[in-house]
mmCIF file of C-alpha atoms and ligand atoms in Angstrom:
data_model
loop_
_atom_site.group_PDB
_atom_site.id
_atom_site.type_symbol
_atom_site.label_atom_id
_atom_site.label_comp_id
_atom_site.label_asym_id
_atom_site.label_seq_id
_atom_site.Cartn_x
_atom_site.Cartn_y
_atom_site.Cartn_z
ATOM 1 C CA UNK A 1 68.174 123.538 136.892
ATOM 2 C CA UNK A 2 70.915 124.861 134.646
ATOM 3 C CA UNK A 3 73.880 125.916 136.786
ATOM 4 C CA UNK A 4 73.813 129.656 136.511
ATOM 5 C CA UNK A 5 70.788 129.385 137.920
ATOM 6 C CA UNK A 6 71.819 129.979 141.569
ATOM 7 C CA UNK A 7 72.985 133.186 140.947
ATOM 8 C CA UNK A 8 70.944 134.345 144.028
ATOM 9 C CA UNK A 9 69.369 131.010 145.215
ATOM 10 C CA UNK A 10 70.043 129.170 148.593
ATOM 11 C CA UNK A 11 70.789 125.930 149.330
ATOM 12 C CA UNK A 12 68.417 123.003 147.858
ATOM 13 C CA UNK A 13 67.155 120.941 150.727
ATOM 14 C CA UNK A 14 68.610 117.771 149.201
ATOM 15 C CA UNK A 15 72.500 117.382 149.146
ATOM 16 C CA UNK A 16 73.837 116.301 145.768
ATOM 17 C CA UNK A 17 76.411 113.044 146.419
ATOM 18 C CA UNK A 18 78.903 114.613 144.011
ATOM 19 C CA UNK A 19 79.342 117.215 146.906
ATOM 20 C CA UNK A 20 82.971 117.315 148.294
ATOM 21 C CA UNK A 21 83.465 121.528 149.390
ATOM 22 C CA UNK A 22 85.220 121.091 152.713
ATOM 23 C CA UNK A 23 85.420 124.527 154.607
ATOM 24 C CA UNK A 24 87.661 125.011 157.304
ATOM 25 C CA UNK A 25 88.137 128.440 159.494
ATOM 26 C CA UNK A 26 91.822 130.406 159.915
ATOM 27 C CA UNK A 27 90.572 132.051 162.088
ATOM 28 C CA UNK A 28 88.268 132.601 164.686
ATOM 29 C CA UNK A 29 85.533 135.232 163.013
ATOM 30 C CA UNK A 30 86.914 136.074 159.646
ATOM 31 C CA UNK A 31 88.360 133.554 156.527
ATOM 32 C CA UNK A 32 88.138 130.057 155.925
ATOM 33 C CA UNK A 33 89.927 127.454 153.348
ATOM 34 C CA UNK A 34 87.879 126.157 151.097
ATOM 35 C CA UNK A 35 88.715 122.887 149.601
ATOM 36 C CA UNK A 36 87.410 120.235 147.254
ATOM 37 C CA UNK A 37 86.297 121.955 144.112
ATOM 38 C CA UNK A 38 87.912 122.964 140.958
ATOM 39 C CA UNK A 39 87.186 126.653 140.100
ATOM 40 C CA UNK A 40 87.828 125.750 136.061
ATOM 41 C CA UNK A 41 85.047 123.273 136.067
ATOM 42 C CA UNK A 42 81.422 124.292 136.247
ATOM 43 C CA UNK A 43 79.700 123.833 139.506
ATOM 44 C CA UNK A 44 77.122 122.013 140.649
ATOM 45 C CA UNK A 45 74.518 123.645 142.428
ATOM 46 C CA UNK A 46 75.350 122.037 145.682
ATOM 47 C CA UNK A 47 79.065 122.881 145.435
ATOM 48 C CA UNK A 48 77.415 126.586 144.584
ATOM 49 C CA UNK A 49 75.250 126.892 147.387
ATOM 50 C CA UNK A 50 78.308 125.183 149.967
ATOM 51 C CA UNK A 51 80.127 128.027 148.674
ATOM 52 C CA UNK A 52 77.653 130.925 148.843
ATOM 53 C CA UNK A 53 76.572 129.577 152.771
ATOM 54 C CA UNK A 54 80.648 129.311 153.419
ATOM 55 C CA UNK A 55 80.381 132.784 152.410
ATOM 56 C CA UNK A 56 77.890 134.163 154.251
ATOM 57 C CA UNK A 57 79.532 132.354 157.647
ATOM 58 C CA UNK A 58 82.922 133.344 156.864
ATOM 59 C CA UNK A 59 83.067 136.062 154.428
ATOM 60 C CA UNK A 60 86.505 135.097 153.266
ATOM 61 C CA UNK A 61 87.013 131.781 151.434
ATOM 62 C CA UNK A 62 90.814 130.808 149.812
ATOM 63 C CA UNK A 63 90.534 128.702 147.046
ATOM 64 C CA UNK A 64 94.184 126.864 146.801
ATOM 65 C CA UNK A 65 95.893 126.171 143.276
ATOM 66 C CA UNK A 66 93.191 127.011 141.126
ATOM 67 C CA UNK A 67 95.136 127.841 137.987
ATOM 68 C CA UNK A 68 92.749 129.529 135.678
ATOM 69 C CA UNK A 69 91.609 131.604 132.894
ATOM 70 C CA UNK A 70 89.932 134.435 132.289
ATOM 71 C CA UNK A 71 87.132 132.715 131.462
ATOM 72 C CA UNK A 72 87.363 130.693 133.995
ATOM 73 C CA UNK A 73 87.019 133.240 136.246
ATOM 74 C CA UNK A 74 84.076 134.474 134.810
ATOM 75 C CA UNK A 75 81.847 131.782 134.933
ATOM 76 C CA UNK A 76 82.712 130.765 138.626
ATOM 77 C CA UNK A 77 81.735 134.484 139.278
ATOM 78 C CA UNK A 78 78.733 134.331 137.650
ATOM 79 C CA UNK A 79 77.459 131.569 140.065
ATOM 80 C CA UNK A 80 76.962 133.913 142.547
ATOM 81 C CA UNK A 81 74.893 137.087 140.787
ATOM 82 C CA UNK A 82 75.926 139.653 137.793
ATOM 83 C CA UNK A 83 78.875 140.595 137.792
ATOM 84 C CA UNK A 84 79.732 144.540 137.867
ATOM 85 C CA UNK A 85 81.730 146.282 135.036
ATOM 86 C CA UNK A 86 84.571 147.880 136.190
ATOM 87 C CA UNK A 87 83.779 151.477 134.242
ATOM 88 C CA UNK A 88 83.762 154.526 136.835
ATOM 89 C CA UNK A 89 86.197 152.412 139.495
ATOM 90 C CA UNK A 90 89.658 153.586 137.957
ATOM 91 C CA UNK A 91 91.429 156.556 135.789
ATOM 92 C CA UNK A 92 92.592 153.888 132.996
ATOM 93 C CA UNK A 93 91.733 155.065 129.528
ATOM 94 C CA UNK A 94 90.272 152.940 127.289
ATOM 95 C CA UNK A 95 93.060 152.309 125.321
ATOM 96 C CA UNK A 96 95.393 151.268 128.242
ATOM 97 C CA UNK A 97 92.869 148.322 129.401
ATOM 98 C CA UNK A 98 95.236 145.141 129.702
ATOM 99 C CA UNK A 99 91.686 143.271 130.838
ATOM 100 C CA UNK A 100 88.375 142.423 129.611
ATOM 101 C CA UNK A 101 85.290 144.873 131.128
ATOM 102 C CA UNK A 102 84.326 142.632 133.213
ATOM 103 C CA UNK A 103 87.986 142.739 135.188
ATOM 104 C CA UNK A 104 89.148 145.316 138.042
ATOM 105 C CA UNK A 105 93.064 145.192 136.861
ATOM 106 C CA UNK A 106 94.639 145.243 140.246
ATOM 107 C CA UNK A 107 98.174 144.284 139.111
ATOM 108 C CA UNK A 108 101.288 146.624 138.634
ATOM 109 C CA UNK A 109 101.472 145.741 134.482
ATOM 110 C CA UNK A 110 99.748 148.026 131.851
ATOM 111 C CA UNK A 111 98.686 146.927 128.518
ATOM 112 C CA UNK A 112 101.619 146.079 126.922
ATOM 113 C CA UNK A 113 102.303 143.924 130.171
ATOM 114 C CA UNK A 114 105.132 145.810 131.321
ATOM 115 C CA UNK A 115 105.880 147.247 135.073
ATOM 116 C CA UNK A 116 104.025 150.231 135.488
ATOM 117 C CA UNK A 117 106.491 153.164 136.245
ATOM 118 C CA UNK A 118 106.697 154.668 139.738
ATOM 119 C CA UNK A 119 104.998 158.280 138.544
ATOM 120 C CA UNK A 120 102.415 156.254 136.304
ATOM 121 C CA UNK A 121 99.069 158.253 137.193
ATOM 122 C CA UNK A 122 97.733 154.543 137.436
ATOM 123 C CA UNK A 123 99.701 153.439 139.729
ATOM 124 C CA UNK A 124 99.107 155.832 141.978
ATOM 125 C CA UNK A 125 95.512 155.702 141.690
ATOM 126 C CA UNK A 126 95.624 151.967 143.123
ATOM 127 C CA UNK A 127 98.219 152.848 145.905
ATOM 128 C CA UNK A 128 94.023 153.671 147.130
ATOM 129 C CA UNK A 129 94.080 149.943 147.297
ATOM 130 C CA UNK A 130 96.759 149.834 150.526
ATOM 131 C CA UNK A 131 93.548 151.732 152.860
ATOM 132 C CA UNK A 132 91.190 149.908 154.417
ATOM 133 C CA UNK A 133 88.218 149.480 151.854
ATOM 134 C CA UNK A 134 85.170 148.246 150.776
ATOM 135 C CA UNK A 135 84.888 147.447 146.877
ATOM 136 C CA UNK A 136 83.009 149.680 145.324
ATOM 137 C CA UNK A 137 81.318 151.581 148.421
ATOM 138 C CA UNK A 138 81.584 154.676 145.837
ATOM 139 C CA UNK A 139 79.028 152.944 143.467
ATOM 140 C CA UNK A 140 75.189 153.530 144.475
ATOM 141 C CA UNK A 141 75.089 150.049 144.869
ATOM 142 C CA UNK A 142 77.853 148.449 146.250
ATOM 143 C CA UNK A 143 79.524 145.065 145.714
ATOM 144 C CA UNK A 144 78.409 142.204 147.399
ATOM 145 C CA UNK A 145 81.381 139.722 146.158
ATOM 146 C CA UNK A 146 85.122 140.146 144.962
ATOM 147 C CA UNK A 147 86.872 137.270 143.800
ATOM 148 C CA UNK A 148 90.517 137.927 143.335
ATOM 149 C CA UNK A 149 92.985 135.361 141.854
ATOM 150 C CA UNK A 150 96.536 134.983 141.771
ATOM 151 C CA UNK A 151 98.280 134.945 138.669
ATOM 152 C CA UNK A 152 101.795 136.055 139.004
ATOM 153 C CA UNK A 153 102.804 136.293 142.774
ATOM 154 C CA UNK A 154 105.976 137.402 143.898
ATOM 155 C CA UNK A 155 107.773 136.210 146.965
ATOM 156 C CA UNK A 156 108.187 139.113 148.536
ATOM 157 C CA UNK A 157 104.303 139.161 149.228
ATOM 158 C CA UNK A 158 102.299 141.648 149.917
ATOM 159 C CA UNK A 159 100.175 140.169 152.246
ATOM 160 C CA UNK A 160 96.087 141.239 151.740
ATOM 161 C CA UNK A 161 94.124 142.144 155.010
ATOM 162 C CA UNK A 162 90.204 141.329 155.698
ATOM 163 C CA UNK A 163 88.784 142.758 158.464
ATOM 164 C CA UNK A 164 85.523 141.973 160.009
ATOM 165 C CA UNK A 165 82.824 144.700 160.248
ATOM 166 C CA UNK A 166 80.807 142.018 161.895
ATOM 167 C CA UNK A 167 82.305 141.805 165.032
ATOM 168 C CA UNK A 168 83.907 145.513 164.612
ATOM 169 C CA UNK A 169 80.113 145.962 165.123
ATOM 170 C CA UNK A 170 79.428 143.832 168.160
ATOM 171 C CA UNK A 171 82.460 144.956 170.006
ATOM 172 C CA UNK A 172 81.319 148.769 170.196
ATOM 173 C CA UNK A 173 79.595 150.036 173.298
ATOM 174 C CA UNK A 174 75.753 150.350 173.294
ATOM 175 C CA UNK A 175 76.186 154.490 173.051
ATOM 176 C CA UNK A 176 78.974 154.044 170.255
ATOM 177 C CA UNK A 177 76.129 151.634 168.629
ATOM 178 C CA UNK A 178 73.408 153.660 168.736
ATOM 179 C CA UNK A 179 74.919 156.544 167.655
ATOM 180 C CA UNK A 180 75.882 154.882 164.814
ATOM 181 C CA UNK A 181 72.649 153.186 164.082
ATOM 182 C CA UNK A 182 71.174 155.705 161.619
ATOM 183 C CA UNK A 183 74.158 157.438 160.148
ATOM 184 C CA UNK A 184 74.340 157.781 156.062
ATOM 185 C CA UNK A 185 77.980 158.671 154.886
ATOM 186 C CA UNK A 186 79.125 160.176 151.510
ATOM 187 C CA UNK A 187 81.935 157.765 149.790
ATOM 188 C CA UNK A 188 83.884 158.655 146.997
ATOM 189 C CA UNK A 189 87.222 157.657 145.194
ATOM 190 C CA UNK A 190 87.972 161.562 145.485
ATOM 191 C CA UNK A 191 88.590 161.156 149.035
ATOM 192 C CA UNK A 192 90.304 157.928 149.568
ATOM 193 C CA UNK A 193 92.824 159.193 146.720
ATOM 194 C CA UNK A 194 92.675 162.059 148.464
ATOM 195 C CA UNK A 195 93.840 160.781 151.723
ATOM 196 C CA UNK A 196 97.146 160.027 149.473
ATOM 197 C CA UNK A 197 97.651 163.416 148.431
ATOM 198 C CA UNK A 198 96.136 162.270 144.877
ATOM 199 C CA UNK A 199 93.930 165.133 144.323
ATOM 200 C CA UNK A 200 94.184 165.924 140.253
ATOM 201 C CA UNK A 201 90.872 165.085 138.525
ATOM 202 C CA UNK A 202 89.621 166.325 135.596
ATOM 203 C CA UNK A 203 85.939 167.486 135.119
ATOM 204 C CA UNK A 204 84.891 163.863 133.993
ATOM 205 C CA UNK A 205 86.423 161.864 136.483
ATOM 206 C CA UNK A 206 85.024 164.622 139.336
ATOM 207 C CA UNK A 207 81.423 163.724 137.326
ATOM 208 C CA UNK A 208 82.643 159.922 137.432
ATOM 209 C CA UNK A 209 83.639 159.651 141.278
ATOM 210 C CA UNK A 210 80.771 161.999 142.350
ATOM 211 C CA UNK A 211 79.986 160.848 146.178
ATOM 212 C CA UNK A 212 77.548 158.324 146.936
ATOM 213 C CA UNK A 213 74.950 158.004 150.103
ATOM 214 C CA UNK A 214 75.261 154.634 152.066
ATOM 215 C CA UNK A 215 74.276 153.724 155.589
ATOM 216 C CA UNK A 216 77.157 153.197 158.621
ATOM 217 C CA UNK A 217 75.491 150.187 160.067
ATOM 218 C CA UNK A 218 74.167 147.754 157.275
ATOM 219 C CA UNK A 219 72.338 144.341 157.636
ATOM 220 C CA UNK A 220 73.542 141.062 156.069
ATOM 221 C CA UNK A 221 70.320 139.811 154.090
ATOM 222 C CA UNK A 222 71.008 136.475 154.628
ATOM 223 C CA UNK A 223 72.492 136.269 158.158
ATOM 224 C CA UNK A 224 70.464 139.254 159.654
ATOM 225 C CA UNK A 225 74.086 140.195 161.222
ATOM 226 C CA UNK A 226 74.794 144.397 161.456
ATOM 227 C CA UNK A 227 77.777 145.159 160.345
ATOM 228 C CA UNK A 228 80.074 148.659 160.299
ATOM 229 C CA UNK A 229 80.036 149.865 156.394
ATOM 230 C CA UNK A 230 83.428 151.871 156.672
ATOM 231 C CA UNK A 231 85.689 152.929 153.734
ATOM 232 C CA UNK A 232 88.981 155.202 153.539
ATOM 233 C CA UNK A 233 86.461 156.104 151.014
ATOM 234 C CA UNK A 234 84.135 158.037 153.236
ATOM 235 C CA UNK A 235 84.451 161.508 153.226
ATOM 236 C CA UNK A 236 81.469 163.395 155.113
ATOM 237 C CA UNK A 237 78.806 162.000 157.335
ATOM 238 C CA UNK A 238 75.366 163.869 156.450
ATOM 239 C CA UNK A 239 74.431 166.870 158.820
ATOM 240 C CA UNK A 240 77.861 166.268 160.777
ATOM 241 C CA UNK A 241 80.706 169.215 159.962
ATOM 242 C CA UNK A 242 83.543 167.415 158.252
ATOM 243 C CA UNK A 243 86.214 167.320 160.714
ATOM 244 C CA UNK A 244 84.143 165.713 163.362
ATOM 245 C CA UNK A 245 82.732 163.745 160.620
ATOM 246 C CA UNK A 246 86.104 162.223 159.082
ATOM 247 C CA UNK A 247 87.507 162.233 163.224
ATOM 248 C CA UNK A 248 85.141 160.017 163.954
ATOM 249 C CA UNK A 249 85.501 157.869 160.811
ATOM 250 C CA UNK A 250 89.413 157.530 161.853
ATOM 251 C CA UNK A 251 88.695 156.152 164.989
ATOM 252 C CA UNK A 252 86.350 153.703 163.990
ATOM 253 C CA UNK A 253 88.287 152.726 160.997
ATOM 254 C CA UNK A 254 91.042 152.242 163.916
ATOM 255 C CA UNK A 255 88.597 150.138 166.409
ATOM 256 C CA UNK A 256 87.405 148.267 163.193
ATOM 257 C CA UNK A 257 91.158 147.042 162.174
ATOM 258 C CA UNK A 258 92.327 145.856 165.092
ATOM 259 C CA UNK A 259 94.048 143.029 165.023
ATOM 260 C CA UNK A 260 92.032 140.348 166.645
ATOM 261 C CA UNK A 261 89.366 141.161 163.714
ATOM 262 C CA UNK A 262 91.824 140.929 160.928
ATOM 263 C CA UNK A 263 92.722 137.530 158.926
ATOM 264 C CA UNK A 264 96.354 138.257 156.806
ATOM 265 C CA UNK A 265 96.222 136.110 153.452
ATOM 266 C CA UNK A 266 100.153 135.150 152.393
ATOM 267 C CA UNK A 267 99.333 134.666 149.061
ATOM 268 C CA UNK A 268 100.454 131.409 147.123
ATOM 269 C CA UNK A 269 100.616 131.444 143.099
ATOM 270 C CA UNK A 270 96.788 130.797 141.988
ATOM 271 C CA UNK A 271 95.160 130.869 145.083
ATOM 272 C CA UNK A 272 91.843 132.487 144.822
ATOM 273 C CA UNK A 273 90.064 134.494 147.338
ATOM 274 C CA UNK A 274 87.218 135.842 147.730
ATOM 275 C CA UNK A 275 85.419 137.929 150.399
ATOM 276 C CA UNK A 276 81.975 139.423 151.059
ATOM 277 C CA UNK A 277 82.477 143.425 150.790
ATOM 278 C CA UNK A 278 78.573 143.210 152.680
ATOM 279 C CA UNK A 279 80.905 142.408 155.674
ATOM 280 C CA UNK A 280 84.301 143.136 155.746
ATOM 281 C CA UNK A 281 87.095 145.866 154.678
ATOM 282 C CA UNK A 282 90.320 144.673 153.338
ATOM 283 C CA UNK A 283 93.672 146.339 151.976
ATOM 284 C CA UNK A 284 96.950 145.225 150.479
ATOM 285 C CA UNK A 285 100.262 146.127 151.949
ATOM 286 C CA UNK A 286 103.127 147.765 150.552
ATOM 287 C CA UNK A 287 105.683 146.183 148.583
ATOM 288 C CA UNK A 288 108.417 146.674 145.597
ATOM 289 C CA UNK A 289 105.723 147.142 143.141
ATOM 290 C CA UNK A 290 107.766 148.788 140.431
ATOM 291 C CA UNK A 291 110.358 145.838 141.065
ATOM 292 C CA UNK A 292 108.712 142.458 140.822
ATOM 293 C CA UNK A 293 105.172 141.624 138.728
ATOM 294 C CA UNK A 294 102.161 141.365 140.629
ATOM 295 C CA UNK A 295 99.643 139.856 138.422
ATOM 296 C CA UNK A 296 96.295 139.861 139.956
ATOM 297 C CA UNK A 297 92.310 140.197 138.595
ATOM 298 C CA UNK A 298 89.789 140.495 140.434
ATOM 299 C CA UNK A 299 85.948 139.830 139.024
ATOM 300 C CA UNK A 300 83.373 141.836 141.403
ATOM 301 C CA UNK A 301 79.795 140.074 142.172
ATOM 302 C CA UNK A 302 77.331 143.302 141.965
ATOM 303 C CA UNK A 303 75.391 143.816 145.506
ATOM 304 C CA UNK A 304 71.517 143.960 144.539
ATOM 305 C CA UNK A 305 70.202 147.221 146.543
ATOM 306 C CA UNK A 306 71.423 150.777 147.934
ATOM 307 C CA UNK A 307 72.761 150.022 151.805
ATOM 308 C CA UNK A 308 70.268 153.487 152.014
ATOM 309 C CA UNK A 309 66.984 151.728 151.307
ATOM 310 C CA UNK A 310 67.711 149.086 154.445
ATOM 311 C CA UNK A 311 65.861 149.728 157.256
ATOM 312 C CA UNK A 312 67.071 149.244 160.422
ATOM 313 C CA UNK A 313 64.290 149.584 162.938
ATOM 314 C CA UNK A 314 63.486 146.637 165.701
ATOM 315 C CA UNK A 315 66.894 146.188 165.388
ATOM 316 C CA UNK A 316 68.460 144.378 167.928
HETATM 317 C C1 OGA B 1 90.975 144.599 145.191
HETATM 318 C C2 OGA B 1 92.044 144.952 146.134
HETATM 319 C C3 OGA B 1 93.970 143.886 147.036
HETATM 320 C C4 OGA B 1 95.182 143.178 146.505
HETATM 321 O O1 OGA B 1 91.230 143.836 144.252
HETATM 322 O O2 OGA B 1 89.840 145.045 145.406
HETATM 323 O O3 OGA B 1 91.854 145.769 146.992
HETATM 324 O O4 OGA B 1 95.677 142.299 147.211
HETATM 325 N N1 OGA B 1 93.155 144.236 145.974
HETATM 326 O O5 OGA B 1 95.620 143.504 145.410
HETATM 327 MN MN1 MN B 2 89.674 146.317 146.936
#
């Protein structure tokens, strides 16, 4: 079996010898260390599948010192399915793209590599990225992995937040639960932004970040867990009148983040994490952006169906 060929596969019933991924938890529910593999080497598929089942228990894995390239980054993404393009997730042009397609550009530099100025249009379109999201919940189908690595990381943080939509889930009431069971929400970057007061789109970006149906409660398709699928980007909950609607979405957006689900990553230069957007929400703080660089790229691992074709009956 040639190594990319796990993209989607599970765990071979052997275990390979050369296997050395040690996983252990920070915290109780939510993100787990990951040692004992070098991201810049290809894997094997045991150290592929370790990952990928680390994933699915943990949904947040740190990778420490893993200085790497671009296409580095790639290839370790690729072990785990296609990875998405980034077109239709941002308001760069093509001619300010500091990153290859296949790269979210999450840091504070534009193309020339220079600190993007505090009334840049870009920058405020990721100042999105300090609300609670999922990646690409705006897409039809949305992302099933992010992988995010550390560059350039300045000491005065910020911190990212995961919080898990797994036990979000289990901790509602049986009423709140049911209620919730068959609920299909409209996301869009339109709303998030415009949460921020960023309202300004022209007529191709409004065709661009047209809403998207997905379902509240998803299913892990490994695990079988139900999770919450909430977003700053949902705007409207179908046959629900809006204020009720995004109410409703506030207070479970609040219930979902408290702190007892939440794991806080202090970043280190060229750590690399990664989380499962099937089961989690996550956000970056504030911080002196237009002061220090921020160098960060994230690679996203495309989900492989619309949350709105999962059925959810017999559920338990
Ligand atoms: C992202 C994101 C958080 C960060 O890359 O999807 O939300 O820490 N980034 O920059
Ligand atoms: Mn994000």
């Amino acid at each position: 079996m040639r190594h990319g060929d796990l993209a989607f596969g599970r765990a071979p019933p052997h275990s390979c010898p050369a296997m050395t991924v040690t996983i252990r938890p920070l915290h109780p529910s939510i993100g787990a260390e990951a040692s004992g593999v070098d991201i810049g080497k290809p894997l094997t598929p045991g150290e592929a599948a370790a990952i990928e089942a680390g994933m699915d228990r943990h949904a947040v894995l740190v990778f420490h010192d893993q200085a790497i390239t671009d296409e580095q980054q790639i290839r370790f993404s690729g072990y785990f399915g296609a990875l998405e393009r980034t077109a239709g997730g941002n308001v760069r042009k093509p001619d300010e793209q500091r990153l290859s397609k296949e790269f979210a550009d999450v840091s504070n530099l534009d193309h020339t590599g220079k600190l993007l100025a505090q009334n840049d249009r870009n920058r405020m379109f990721n100042l999105g990225n300090t609300l609670w999201h999922s990646d690409s919940s705006f897409r039809a189908v949305p992302a099933k992995f992010s992988l995010l690595s550390g560059r350039v990381i300045p000491e005065q943080g910020p911190n990212t937040e995961f919080a898990d939509m797994r036990a979000a889930y289990d901790a509602l009431d049986d009423d709140t639960k049911r209620e919730c069971e068959n609920l299909v929400c409209r996301h869009s970057l339109m709303y998030s932004r415009g949460l921020l007061g960023f309202a300004e789109f022209s007529d191709e970006e409004r065709a661009k970040f047209a809403p998207v149906r997905q379902r509240l409660v998803r299913r892990h398709p490994v695990t079988g867990r139900k999770s919450l699928f909430l977003a700053s980007h949902i705007g409207a909950i179908e046959g629900w009148p809006m204020p009720e609607a995004r109410a409703f979405i506030r207070d479970l957006i609040e219930h979902a983040t408290q702190r007892q689900f939440v794991y806080a990553h202090k970043w280190r230069q060229n750590d690399l994490v990664m989380w499962d957007n099937r089961q989690t929400m996550h956000r970056v703080r504030r911080f002196k952006d237009t002061k220090y660089v921020r160098d960060v790229r994230r690679t996203t691992v495309a989900g492989d169906a619309p949350t709105i074709s999962q059925a959810m009956e017999g559920a338990a």
